[in-house]
């Protein structure tokens, strides 16, 4: 890996994590780690171009079929691919098919760019996530294997206790807060060999845990507003991203001043 390298273009591929949920902006759109990273890269390189093809709810087969070929055709310097976790969190999943779609995507993307970046996604501490941990770790093993085979970089977010802290997660317990996304952007930045600005692994300051009654109220609100609708979509085969276009479908110049607006 070239240290302190310059990148002239960046394409982000994936699902809600890369789309930027739940790092909300005043206009109702989402920012997220990929936008933050693009802004920082644009500040270093005049004429920098950026596309974000990620759409919430996408499974790895959809990413492989709909996003990876488009991203490969753009010929960007840098491509990030994060996918497969939506599959692993479903009640039933064929991990062999997940592996095949990841292999297809990586084999297509790696030769199309100067640097492909994969991730071991973060996981929130808690009993629901604990149920799916074996699948997540199987997925991350596949990702490590493919990275070794194709010369991709891997950002290990799963191994960072700070990102497992429930305070880094939105009330839906599935998506990072603005602070979580900011730390992910820094983690990718450092993995690319660029000068660090902070230690993104630093733990949040200790705080007093809420009492039993508050926790139960939070659990009930979570179940009503987020868990039950999520289960309903799984049972009916629907997705939160159905019919939704990518947030930035073309590889276009990215305003360098966005680095100030998004920091």
PDB file of N, CA, C and O in Angstrom, residues 14-92:
ATOM      1  N   UNK A  14     -22.740  -0.558  -1.675  1.00  0.00           N
ATOM      2  CA  UNK A  14     -23.211  -1.238  -0.483  1.00  0.00           C
ATOM      3  C   UNK A  14     -24.671  -1.001  -0.161  1.00  0.00           C
ATOM      4  O   UNK A  14     -25.504  -0.780  -1.046  1.00  0.00           O
ATOM      5  N   UNK A  15     -24.969  -1.023   1.153  1.00  0.00           N
ATOM      6  CA  UNK A  15     -26.335  -0.924   1.646  1.00  0.00           C
ATOM      7  C   UNK A  15     -26.487   0.312   2.535  1.00  0.00           C
ATOM      8  O   UNK A  15     -25.801   1.321   2.328  1.00  0.00           O
ATOM      9  N   UNK A  16     -27.361   0.246   3.546  1.00  0.00           N
ATOM     10  CA  UNK A  16     -27.658   1.421   4.361  1.00  0.00           C
ATOM     11  C   UNK A  16     -26.446   1.967   5.098  1.00  0.00           C
ATOM     12  O   UNK A  16     -26.345   3.170   5.339  1.00  0.00           O
ATOM     13  N   UNK A  17     -25.528   1.086   5.471  1.00  0.00           N
ATOM     14  CA  UNK A  17     -24.322   1.518   6.178  1.00  0.00           C
ATOM     15  C   UNK A  17     -23.527   2.513   5.334  1.00  0.00           C
ATOM     16  O   UNK A  17     -23.033   3.528   5.833  1.00  0.00           O
ATOM     17  N   UNK A  18     -23.408   2.237   4.039  1.00  0.00           N
ATOM     18  CA  UNK A  18     -22.665   3.110   3.136  1.00  0.00           C
ATOM     19  C   UNK A  18     -23.524   4.258   2.631  1.00  0.00           C
ATOM     20  O   UNK A  18     -23.005   5.334   2.322  1.00  0.00           O
ATOM     21  N   UNK A  19     -24.839   4.070   2.580  1.00  0.00           N
ATOM     22  CA  UNK A  19     -25.723   5.189   2.238  1.00  0.00           C
ATOM     23  C   UNK A  19     -25.642   6.280   3.299  1.00  0.00           C
ATOM     24  O   UNK A  19     -25.791   7.463   2.988  1.00  0.00           O
ATOM     25  N   UNK A  20     -25.405   5.889   4.554  1.00  0.00           N
ATOM     26  CA  UNK A  20     -25.214   6.888   5.601  1.00  0.00           C
ATOM     27  C   UNK A  20     -26.247   6.905   6.700  1.00  0.00           C
ATOM     28  O   UNK A  20     -26.213   7.773   7.577  1.00  0.00           O
ATOM     29  N   UNK A  21     -27.187   5.990   6.717  1.00  0.00           N
ATOM     30  CA  UNK A  21     -28.148   5.930   7.813  1.00  0.00           C
ATOM     31  C   UNK A  21     -27.398   5.579   9.109  1.00  0.00           C
ATOM     32  O   UNK A  21     -26.508   4.735   9.106  1.00  0.00           O
ATOM     33  N   UNK A  22     -27.656   6.266  10.226  1.00  0.00           N
ATOM     34  CA  UNK A  22     -28.654   7.270  10.523  1.00  0.00           C
ATOM     35  C   UNK A  22     -27.979   8.618  10.815  1.00  0.00           C
ATOM     36  O   UNK A  22     -28.339   9.306  11.762  1.00  0.00           O
ATOM     37  N   UNK A  23     -27.026   8.995   9.990  1.00  0.00           N
ATOM     38  CA  UNK A  23     -26.342  10.279  10.119  1.00  0.00           C
ATOM     39  C   UNK A  23     -27.155  11.320   9.348  1.00  0.00           C
ATOM     40  O   UNK A  23     -26.851  11.658   8.212  1.00  0.00           O
ATOM     41  N   UNK A  24     -28.223  11.794   9.981  1.00  0.00           N
ATOM     42  CA  UNK A  24     -29.174  12.647   9.295  1.00  0.00           C
ATOM     43  C   UNK A  24     -28.738  14.090   9.159  1.00  0.00           C
ATOM     44  O   UNK A  24     -28.035  14.633  10.010  1.00  0.00           O
ATOM     45  N   UNK A  25     -29.154  14.706   8.068  1.00  0.00           N
ATOM     46  CA  UNK A  25     -28.923  16.124   7.801  1.00  0.00           C
ATOM     47  C   UNK A  25     -30.246  16.886   7.955  1.00  0.00           C
ATOM     48  O   UNK A  25     -31.323  16.282   7.927  1.00  0.00           O
ATOM     49  N   UNK A  26     -30.197  18.209   8.116  1.00  0.00           N
ATOM     50  CA  UNK A  26     -31.431  18.990   8.327  1.00  0.00           C
ATOM     51  C   UNK A  26     -32.475  18.826   7.228  1.00  0.00           C
ATOM     52  O   UNK A  26     -33.669  18.953   7.491  1.00  0.00           O
ATOM     53  N   UNK A  27     -32.047  18.544   6.004  1.00  0.00           N
ATOM     54  CA  UNK A  27     -33.013  18.409   4.907  1.00  0.00           C
ATOM     55  C   UNK A  27     -33.656  17.025   4.840  1.00  0.00           C
ATOM     56  O   UNK A  27     -34.429  16.733   3.934  1.00  0.00           O
ATOM     57  N   UNK A  28     -33.309  16.144   5.803  1.00  0.00           N
ATOM     58  CA  UNK A  28     -33.889  14.806   5.829  1.00  0.00           C
ATOM     59  C   UNK A  28     -33.075  13.757   5.113  1.00  0.00           C
ATOM     60  O   UNK A  28     -33.408  12.566   5.175  1.00  0.00           O
ATOM     61  N   UNK A  29     -32.024  14.153   4.421  1.00  0.00           N
ATOM     62  CA  UNK A  29     -31.141  13.193   3.756  1.00  0.00           C
ATOM     63  C   UNK A  29     -30.116  12.663   4.755  1.00  0.00           C
ATOM     64  O   UNK A  29     -30.049  13.106   5.897  1.00  0.00           O
ATOM     65  N   UNK A  30     -29.317  11.710   4.288  1.00  0.00           N
ATOM     66  CA  UNK A  30     -28.278  11.136   5.133  1.00  0.00           C
ATOM     67  C   UNK A  30     -26.902  11.462   4.578  1.00  0.00           C
ATOM     68  O   UNK A  30     -26.696  11.547   3.370  1.00  0.00           O
ATOM     69  N   UNK A  31     -25.959  11.631   5.495  1.00  0.00           N
ATOM     70  CA  UNK A  31     -24.563  11.920   5.141  1.00  0.00           C
ATOM     71  C   UNK A  31     -23.784  10.614   5.207  1.00  0.00           C
ATOM     72  O   UNK A  31     -23.689   9.896   4.229  1.00  0.00           O
ATOM     73  N   UNK A  32     -23.183  10.277   6.330  1.00  0.00           N
ATOM     74  CA  UNK A  32     -22.504   9.000   6.507  1.00  0.00           C
ATOM     75  C   UNK A  32     -21.020   9.044   6.212  1.00  0.00           C
ATOM     76  O   UNK A  32     -20.470  10.017   5.683  1.00  0.00           O
ATOM     77  N   UNK A  33     -20.367   7.941   6.561  1.00  0.00           N
ATOM     78  CA  UNK A  33     -18.910   7.880   6.500  1.00  0.00           C
ATOM     79  C   UNK A  33     -18.370   8.050   5.081  1.00  0.00           C
ATOM     80  O   UNK A  33     -17.310   8.653   4.891  1.00  0.00           O
ATOM     81  N   UNK A  34     -19.066   7.526   4.076  1.00  0.00           N
ATOM     82  CA  UNK A  34     -18.553   7.626   2.704  1.00  0.00           C
ATOM     83  C   UNK A  34     -18.537   9.075   2.227  1.00  0.00           C
ATOM     84  O   UNK A  34     -17.584   9.515   1.565  1.00  0.00           O
ATOM     85  N   UNK A  35     -19.587   9.843   2.544  1.00  0.00           N
ATOM     86  CA  UNK A  35     -19.610  11.263   2.189  1.00  0.00           C
ATOM     87  C   UNK A  35     -18.503  12.019   2.917  1.00  0.00           C
ATOM     88  O   UNK A  35     -17.853  12.905   2.343  1.00  0.00           O
ATOM     89  N   UNK A  36     -18.314  11.701   4.192  1.00  0.00           N
ATOM     90  CA  UNK A  36     -17.258  12.354   4.971  1.00  0.00           C
ATOM     91  C   UNK A  36     -15.887  12.048   4.387  1.00  0.00           C
ATOM     92  O   UNK A  36     -15.036  12.942   4.261  1.00  0.00           O
ATOM     93  N   UNK A  37     -15.662  10.792   4.042  1.00  0.00           N
ATOM     94  CA  UNK A  37     -14.386  10.405   3.447  1.00  0.00           C
ATOM     95  C   UNK A  37     -14.175  11.105   2.110  1.00  0.00           C
ATOM     96  O   UNK A  37     -13.079  11.623   1.824  1.00  0.00           O
ATOM     97  N   UNK A  38     -15.221  11.140   1.274  1.00  0.00           N
ATOM     98  CA  UNK A  38     -15.110  11.801  -0.031  1.00  0.00           C
ATOM     99  C   UNK A  38     -14.761  13.272   0.122  1.00  0.00           C
ATOM    100  O   UNK A  38     -13.935  13.815  -0.634  1.00  0.00           O
ATOM    101  N   UNK A  39     -15.372  13.941   1.109  1.00  0.00           N
ATOM    102  CA  UNK A  39     -15.085  15.357   1.319  1.00  0.00           C
ATOM    103  C   UNK A  39     -13.621  15.564   1.692  1.00  0.00           C
ATOM    104  O   UNK A  39     -12.974  16.517   1.224  1.00  0.00           O
ATOM    105  N   UNK A  40     -13.094  14.694   2.532  1.00  0.00           N
ATOM    106  CA  UNK A  40     -11.691  14.828   2.942  1.00  0.00           C
ATOM    107  C   UNK A  40     -10.742  14.540   1.788  1.00  0.00           C
ATOM    108  O   UNK A  40      -9.716  15.218   1.615  1.00  0.00           O
ATOM    109  N   UNK A  41     -11.067  13.546   0.978  1.00  0.00           N
ATOM    110  CA  UNK A  41     -10.234  13.247  -0.186  1.00  0.00           C
ATOM    111  C   UNK A  41     -10.297  14.379  -1.210  1.00  0.00           C
ATOM    112  O   UNK A  41      -9.287  14.730  -1.833  1.00  0.00           O
ATOM    113  N   UNK A  42     -11.486  14.967  -1.381  1.00  0.00           N
ATOM    114  CA  UNK A  42     -11.642  16.066  -2.337  1.00  0.00           C
ATOM    115  C   UNK A  42     -10.826  17.279  -1.930  1.00  0.00           C
ATOM    116  O   UNK A  42     -10.337  18.031  -2.784  1.00  0.00           O
ATOM    117  N   UNK A  43     -10.663  17.491  -0.627  1.00  0.00           N
ATOM    118  CA  UNK A  43      -9.891  18.635  -0.148  1.00  0.00           C
ATOM    119  C   UNK A  43      -8.415  18.495  -0.485  1.00  0.00           C
ATOM    120  O   UNK A  43      -7.679  19.493  -0.520  1.00  0.00           O
ATOM    121  N   UNK A  44      -7.953  17.276  -0.762  1.00  0.00           N
ATOM    122  CA  UNK A  44      -6.548  17.017  -1.102  1.00  0.00           C
ATOM    123  C   UNK A  44      -6.280  17.003  -2.597  1.00  0.00           C
ATOM    124  O   UNK A  44      -5.137  17.106  -3.017  1.00  0.00           O
ATOM    125  N   UNK A  45      -7.336  16.823  -3.402  1.00  0.00           N
ATOM    126  CA  UNK A  45      -7.128  16.554  -4.821  1.00  0.00           C
ATOM    127  C   UNK A  45      -8.099  17.367  -5.682  1.00  0.00           C
ATOM    128  O   UNK A  45      -9.299  17.063  -5.746  1.00  0.00           O
ATOM    129  N   UNK A  46      -7.630  18.412  -6.376  1.00  0.00           N
ATOM    130  CA  UNK A  46      -8.513  19.185  -7.256  1.00  0.00           C
ATOM    131  C   UNK A  46      -9.152  18.291  -8.319  1.00  0.00           C
ATOM    132  O   UNK A  46      -8.498  17.389  -8.862  1.00  0.00           O
ATOM    133  N   UNK A  47     -10.423  18.521  -8.589  1.00  0.00           N
ATOM    134  CA  UNK A  47     -11.118  17.740  -9.599  1.00  0.00           C
ATOM    135  C   UNK A  47     -11.564  16.370  -9.130  1.00  0.00           C
ATOM    136  O   UNK A  47     -11.987  15.539  -9.947  1.00  0.00           O
ATOM    137  N   UNK A  48     -11.491  16.122  -7.842  1.00  0.00           N
ATOM    138  CA  UNK A  48     -11.876  14.826  -7.283  1.00  0.00           C
ATOM    139  C   UNK A  48     -13.328  14.507  -7.634  1.00  0.00           C
ATOM    140  O   UNK A  48     -14.202  15.364  -7.596  1.00  0.00           O
ATOM    141  N   UNK A  49     -13.596  13.214  -7.962  1.00  0.00           N
ATOM    142  CA  UNK A  49     -14.943  12.786  -8.341  1.00  0.00           C
ATOM    143  C   UNK A  49     -15.422  11.690  -7.385  1.00  0.00           C
ATOM    144  O   UNK A  49     -14.622  10.885  -6.906  1.00  0.00           O
ATOM    145  N   UNK A  50     -16.735  11.667  -7.170  1.00  0.00           N
ATOM    146  CA  UNK A  50     -17.307  10.758  -6.181  1.00  0.00           C
ATOM    147  C   UNK A  50     -18.662  10.266  -6.643  1.00  0.00           C
ATOM    148  O   UNK A  50     -19.472  11.027  -7.179  1.00  0.00           O
ATOM    149  N   UNK A  51     -18.916   8.954  -6.439  1.00  0.00           N
ATOM    150  CA  UNK A  51     -20.231   8.357  -6.656  1.00  0.00           C
ATOM    151  C   UNK A  51     -20.539   7.461  -5.467  1.00  0.00           C
ATOM    152  O   UNK A  51     -19.645   6.814  -4.920  1.00  0.00           O
ATOM    153  N   UNK A  52     -21.806   7.438  -5.075  1.00  0.00           N
ATOM    154  CA  UNK A  52     -22.241   6.550  -3.993  1.00  0.00           C
ATOM    155  C   UNK A  52     -23.462   5.789  -4.504  1.00  0.00           C
ATOM    156  O   UNK A  52     -24.544   6.348  -4.643  1.00  0.00           O
ATOM    157  N   UNK A  53     -23.268   4.496  -4.783  1.00  0.00           N
ATOM    158  CA  UNK A  53     -24.305   3.664  -5.364  1.00  0.00           C
ATOM    159  C   UNK A  53     -25.109   2.910  -4.311  1.00  0.00           C
ATOM    160  O   UNK A  53     -26.037   2.173  -4.650  1.00  0.00           O
ATOM    161  N   UNK A  54     -24.771   3.083  -3.041  1.00  0.00           N
ATOM    162  CA  UNK A  54     -25.381   2.303  -1.969  1.00  0.00           C
ATOM    163  C   UNK A  54     -26.865   2.635  -1.798  1.00  0.00           C
ATOM    164  O   UNK A  54     -27.276   3.789  -1.922  1.00  0.00           O
ATOM    165  N   UNK A  55     -27.631   1.602  -1.491  1.00  0.00           N
ATOM    166  CA  UNK A  55     -29.067   1.748  -1.236  1.00  0.00           C
ATOM    167  C   UNK A  55     -29.426   0.881  -0.029  1.00  0.00           C
ATOM    168  O   UNK A  55     -29.060  -0.300   0.030  1.00  0.00           O
ATOM    169  N   UNK A  56     -30.153   1.472   0.905  1.00  0.00           N
ATOM    170  CA  UNK A  56     -30.546   0.754   2.120  1.00  0.00           C
ATOM    171  C   UNK A  56     -31.285  -0.540   1.796  1.00  0.00           C
ATOM    172  O   UNK A  56     -32.031  -0.633   0.812  1.00  0.00           O
ATOM    173  N   UNK A  57     -31.069  -1.553   2.636  1.00  0.00           N
ATOM    174  CA  UNK A  57     -31.814  -2.804   2.521  1.00  0.00           C
ATOM    175  C   UNK A  57     -31.303  -3.787   1.486  1.00  0.00           C
ATOM    176  O   UNK A  57     -31.821  -4.903   1.390  1.00  0.00           O
ATOM    177  N   UNK A  58     -30.294  -3.418   0.717  1.00  0.00           N
ATOM    178  CA  UNK A  58     -29.849  -4.296  -0.360  1.00  0.00           C
ATOM    179  C   UNK A  58     -29.116  -5.530   0.172  1.00  0.00           C
ATOM    180  O   UNK A  58     -28.283  -5.446   1.069  1.00  0.00           O
ATOM    181  N   UNK A  59     -29.442  -6.680  -0.415  1.00  0.00           N
ATOM    182  CA  UNK A  59     -28.739  -7.919  -0.138  1.00  0.00           C
ATOM    183  C   UNK A  59     -27.522  -8.021  -1.049  1.00  0.00           C
ATOM    184  O   UNK A  59     -27.400  -7.302  -2.051  1.00  0.00           O
ATOM    185  N   UNK A  60     -26.601  -8.923  -0.705  1.00  0.00           N
ATOM    186  CA  UNK A  60     -25.354  -8.988  -1.458  1.00  0.00           C
ATOM    187  C   UNK A  60     -25.592  -9.413  -2.914  1.00  0.00           C
ATOM    188  O   UNK A  60     -24.876  -8.981  -3.815  1.00  0.00           O
ATOM    189  N   UNK A  61     -26.624 -10.224  -3.165  1.00  0.00           N
ATOM    190  CA  UNK A  61     -26.931 -10.574  -4.551  1.00  0.00           C
ATOM    191  C   UNK A  61     -27.352  -9.367  -5.361  1.00  0.00           C
ATOM    192  O   UNK A  61     -26.996  -9.233  -6.540  1.00  0.00           O
ATOM    193  N   UNK A  62     -28.121  -8.471  -4.745  1.00  0.00           N
ATOM    194  CA  UNK A  62     -28.527  -7.238  -5.422  1.00  0.00           C
ATOM    195  C   UNK A  62     -27.335  -6.308  -5.625  1.00  0.00           C
ATOM    196  O   UNK A  62     -27.210  -5.669  -6.675  1.00  0.00           O
ATOM    197  N   UNK A  63     -26.468  -6.227  -4.637  1.00  0.00           N
ATOM    198  CA  UNK A  63     -25.267  -5.396  -4.774  1.00  0.00           C
ATOM    199  C   UNK A  63     -24.400  -5.923  -5.905  1.00  0.00           C
ATOM    200  O   UNK A  63     -23.893  -5.160  -6.738  1.00  0.00           O
ATOM    201  N   UNK A  64     -24.246  -7.257  -5.958  1.00  0.00           N
ATOM    202  CA  UNK A  64     -23.422  -7.867  -7.010  1.00  0.00           C
ATOM    203  C   UNK A  64     -24.016  -7.634  -8.394  1.00  0.00           C
ATOM    204  O   UNK A  64     -23.292  -7.402  -9.368  1.00  0.00           O
ATOM    205  N   UNK A  65     -25.339  -7.692  -8.500  1.00  0.00           N
ATOM    206  CA  UNK A  65     -25.971  -7.575  -9.811  1.00  0.00           C
ATOM    207  C   UNK A  65     -26.230  -6.160 -10.266  1.00  0.00           C
ATOM    208  O   UNK A  65     -26.148  -5.863 -11.463  1.00  0.00           O
ATOM    209  N   UNK A  66     -26.533  -5.262  -9.300  1.00  0.00           N
ATOM    210  CA  UNK A  66     -26.957  -3.912  -9.656  1.00  0.00           C
ATOM    211  C   UNK A  66     -25.866  -2.855  -9.498  1.00  0.00           C
ATOM    212  O   UNK A  66     -25.826  -1.892 -10.262  1.00  0.00           O
ATOM    213  N   UNK A  67     -25.014  -3.007  -8.493  1.00  0.00           N
ATOM    214  CA  UNK A  67     -24.046  -1.952  -8.191  1.00  0.00           C
ATOM    215  C   UNK A  67     -22.623  -2.262  -8.669  1.00  0.00           C
ATOM    216  O   UNK A  67     -21.948  -1.385  -9.216  1.00  0.00           O
ATOM    217  N   UNK A  68     -22.171  -3.483  -8.432  1.00  0.00           N
ATOM    218  CA  UNK A  68     -20.769  -3.806  -8.747  1.00  0.00           C
ATOM    219  C   UNK A  68     -20.432  -3.598 -10.229  1.00  0.00           C
ATOM    220  O   UNK A  68     -19.385  -3.004 -10.537  1.00  0.00           O
ATOM    221  N   UNK A  69     -21.264  -4.046 -11.174  1.00  0.00           N
ATOM    222  CA  UNK A  69     -20.912  -3.803 -12.584  1.00  0.00           C
ATOM    223  C   UNK A  69     -20.847  -2.318 -12.934  1.00  0.00           C
ATOM    224  O   UNK A  69     -19.986  -1.887 -13.708  1.00  0.00           O
ATOM    225  N   UNK A  70     -21.757  -1.529 -12.361  1.00  0.00           N
ATOM    226  CA  UNK A  70     -21.746  -0.084 -12.624  1.00  0.00           C
ATOM    227  C   UNK A  70     -20.477   0.540 -12.056  1.00  0.00           C
ATOM    228  O   UNK A  70     -19.798   1.332 -12.718  1.00  0.00           O
ATOM    229  N   UNK A  71     -20.139   0.164 -10.821  1.00  0.00           N
ATOM    230  CA  UNK A  71     -18.932   0.703 -10.194  1.00  0.00           C
ATOM    231  C   UNK A  71     -17.681   0.313 -10.972  1.00  0.00           C
ATOM    232  O   UNK A  71     -16.787   1.143 -11.179  1.00  0.00           O
ATOM    233  N   UNK A  72     -17.615  -0.928 -11.422  1.00  0.00           N
ATOM    234  CA  UNK A  72     -16.443  -1.381 -12.179  1.00  0.00           C
ATOM    235  C   UNK A  72     -16.283  -0.586 -13.473  1.00  0.00           C
ATOM    236  O   UNK A  72     -15.164  -0.269 -13.889  1.00  0.00           O
ATOM    237  N   UNK A  73     -17.398  -0.246 -14.083  1.00  0.00           N
ATOM    238  CA  UNK A  73     -17.343   0.511 -15.332  1.00  0.00           C
ATOM    239  C   UNK A  73     -16.919   1.951 -15.154  1.00  0.00           C
ATOM    240  O   UNK A  73     -16.529   2.606 -16.135  1.00  0.00           O
ATOM    241  N   UNK A  74     -16.944   2.456 -13.933  1.00  0.00           N
ATOM    242  CA  UNK A  74     -16.557   3.848 -13.691  1.00  0.00           C
ATOM    243  C   UNK A  74     -15.048   4.036 -13.649  1.00  0.00           C
ATOM    244  O   UNK A  74     -14.556   5.149 -13.832  1.00  0.00           O
ATOM    245  N   UNK A  75     -14.298   2.976 -13.386  1.00  0.00           N
ATOM    246  CA  UNK A  75     -12.835   3.060 -13.402  1.00  0.00           C
ATOM    247  C   UNK A  75     -12.256   4.009 -12.367  1.00  0.00           C
ATOM    248  O   UNK A  75     -11.278   4.705 -12.636  1.00  0.00           O
ATOM    249  N   UNK A  76     -12.827   4.037 -11.174  1.00  0.00           N
ATOM    250  CA  UNK A  76     -12.354   4.939 -10.119  1.00  0.00           C
ATOM    251  C   UNK A  76     -11.047   4.458  -9.518  1.00  0.00           C
ATOM    252  O   UNK A  76     -10.706   3.272  -9.580  1.00  0.00           O
ATOM    253  N   UNK A  77     -10.302   5.384  -8.921  1.00  0.00           N
ATOM    254  CA  UNK A  77      -9.086   5.021  -8.192  1.00  0.00           C
ATOM    255  C   UNK A  77      -9.405   4.134  -6.989  1.00  0.00           C
ATOM    256  O   UNK A  77      -8.719   3.154  -6.719  1.00  0.00           O
ATOM    257  N   UNK A  78     -10.439   4.524  -6.253  1.00  0.00           N
ATOM    258  CA  UNK A  78     -10.780   3.893  -4.985  1.00  0.00           C
ATOM    259  C   UNK A  78     -12.224   3.399  -5.027  1.00  0.00           C
ATOM    260  O   UNK A  78     -13.119   4.132  -5.439  1.00  0.00           O
ATOM    261  N   UNK A  79     -12.427   2.140  -4.593  1.00  0.00           N
ATOM    262  CA  UNK A  79     -13.772   1.577  -4.485  1.00  0.00           C
ATOM    263  C   UNK A  79     -13.897   0.931  -3.111  1.00  0.00           C
ATOM    264  O   UNK A  79     -12.996   0.216  -2.670  1.00  0.00           O
ATOM    265  N   UNK A  80     -15.013   1.183  -2.426  1.00  0.00           N
ATOM    266  CA  UNK A  80     -15.316   0.477  -1.186  1.00  0.00           C
ATOM    267  C   UNK A  80     -16.529  -0.414  -1.422  1.00  0.00           C
ATOM    268  O   UNK A  80     -17.489  -0.008  -2.075  1.00  0.00           O
ATOM    269  N   UNK A  81     -16.454  -1.620  -0.890  1.00  0.00           N
ATOM    270  CA  UNK A  81     -17.553  -2.585  -0.992  1.00  0.00           C
ATOM    271  C   UNK A  81     -17.871  -3.088   0.402  1.00  0.00           C
ATOM    272  O   UNK A  81     -17.017  -3.697   1.055  1.00  0.00           O
ATOM    273  N   UNK A  82     -19.087  -2.813   0.867  1.00  0.00           N
ATOM    274  CA  UNK A  82     -19.546  -3.318   2.162  1.00  0.00           C
ATOM    275  C   UNK A  82     -20.918  -3.942   1.927  1.00  0.00           C
ATOM    276  O   UNK A  82     -21.872  -3.241   1.585  1.00  0.00           O
ATOM    277  N   UNK A  83     -21.028  -5.246   2.108  1.00  0.00           N
ATOM    278  CA  UNK A  83     -22.292  -5.926   1.887  1.00  0.00           C
ATOM    279  C   UNK A  83     -22.277  -7.321   2.479  1.00  0.00           C
ATOM    280  O   UNK A  83     -21.220  -7.844   2.833  1.00  0.00           O
ATOM    281  N   UNK A  84     -23.453  -7.894   2.577  1.00  0.00           N
ATOM    282  CA  UNK A  84     -23.590  -9.242   3.108  1.00  0.00           C
ATOM    283  C   UNK A  84     -24.192  -9.295   4.494  1.00  0.00           C
ATOM    284  O   UNK A  84     -24.724 -10.330   4.903  1.00  0.00           O
ATOM    285  N   UNK A  85     -24.124  -8.182   5.234  1.00  0.00           N
ATOM    286  CA  UNK A  85     -24.637  -8.198   6.598  1.00  0.00           C
ATOM    287  C   UNK A  85     -26.165  -8.279   6.621  1.00  0.00           C
ATOM    288  O   UNK A  85     -26.738  -8.938   7.498  1.00  0.00           O
ATOM    289  N   UNK A  86     -26.837  -7.642   5.673  1.00  0.00           N
ATOM    290  CA  UNK A  86     -28.287  -7.771   5.610  1.00  0.00           C
ATOM    291  C   UNK A  86     -28.701  -9.223   5.404  1.00  0.00           C
ATOM    292  O   UNK A  86     -29.718  -9.676   5.931  1.00  0.00           O
ATOM    293  N   UNK A  87     -27.911  -9.964   4.633  1.00  0.00           N
ATOM    294  CA  UNK A  87     -28.180 -11.390   4.438  1.00  0.00           C
ATOM    295  C   UNK A  87     -27.987 -12.152   5.745  1.00  0.00           C
ATOM    296  O   UNK A  87     -28.827 -12.979   6.131  1.00  0.00           O
ATOM    297  N   UNK A  88     -26.870 -11.869   6.429  1.00  0.00           N
ATOM    298  CA  UNK A  88     -26.534 -12.599   7.653  1.00  0.00           C
ATOM    299  C   UNK A  88     -27.550 -12.348   8.764  1.00  0.00           C
ATOM    300  O   UNK A  88     -27.716 -13.194   9.653  1.00  0.00           O
ATOM    301  N   UNK A  89     -28.244 -11.216   8.735  1.00  0.00           N
ATOM    302  CA  UNK A  89     -29.207 -10.879   9.777  1.00  0.00           C
ATOM    303  C   UNK A  89     -30.614 -11.391   9.476  1.00  0.00           C
ATOM    304  O   UNK A  89     -31.523 -11.191  10.284  1.00  0.00           O
ATOM    305  N   UNK A  90     -30.794 -12.047   8.348  1.00  0.00           N
ATOM    306  CA  UNK A  90     -32.106 -12.604   8.028  1.00  0.00           C
ATOM    307  C   UNK A  90     -32.318 -13.914   8.787  1.00  0.00           C
ATOM    308  O   UNK A  90     -31.348 -14.598   9.134  1.00  0.00           O
ATOM    309  N   UNK A  91     -33.591 -14.278   9.046  1.00  0.00           N
ATOM    310  CA  UNK A  91     -33.851 -15.528   9.772  1.00  0.00           C
ATOM    311  C   UNK A  91     -33.218 -16.750   9.113  1.00  0.00           C
ATOM    312  O   UNK A  91     -32.721 -17.639   9.792  1.00  0.00           O
ATOM    313  N   UNK A  92     -33.255 -16.797   7.776  1.00  0.00           N
ATOM    314  CA  UNK A  92     -32.628 -17.896   7.050  1.00  0.00           C
ATOM    315  C   UNK A  92     -31.695 -17.321   5.994  1.00  0.00           C
ATOM    316  O   UNK A  92     -32.041 -16.352   5.320  1.00  0.00           O
TER     317      UNK A  92
END
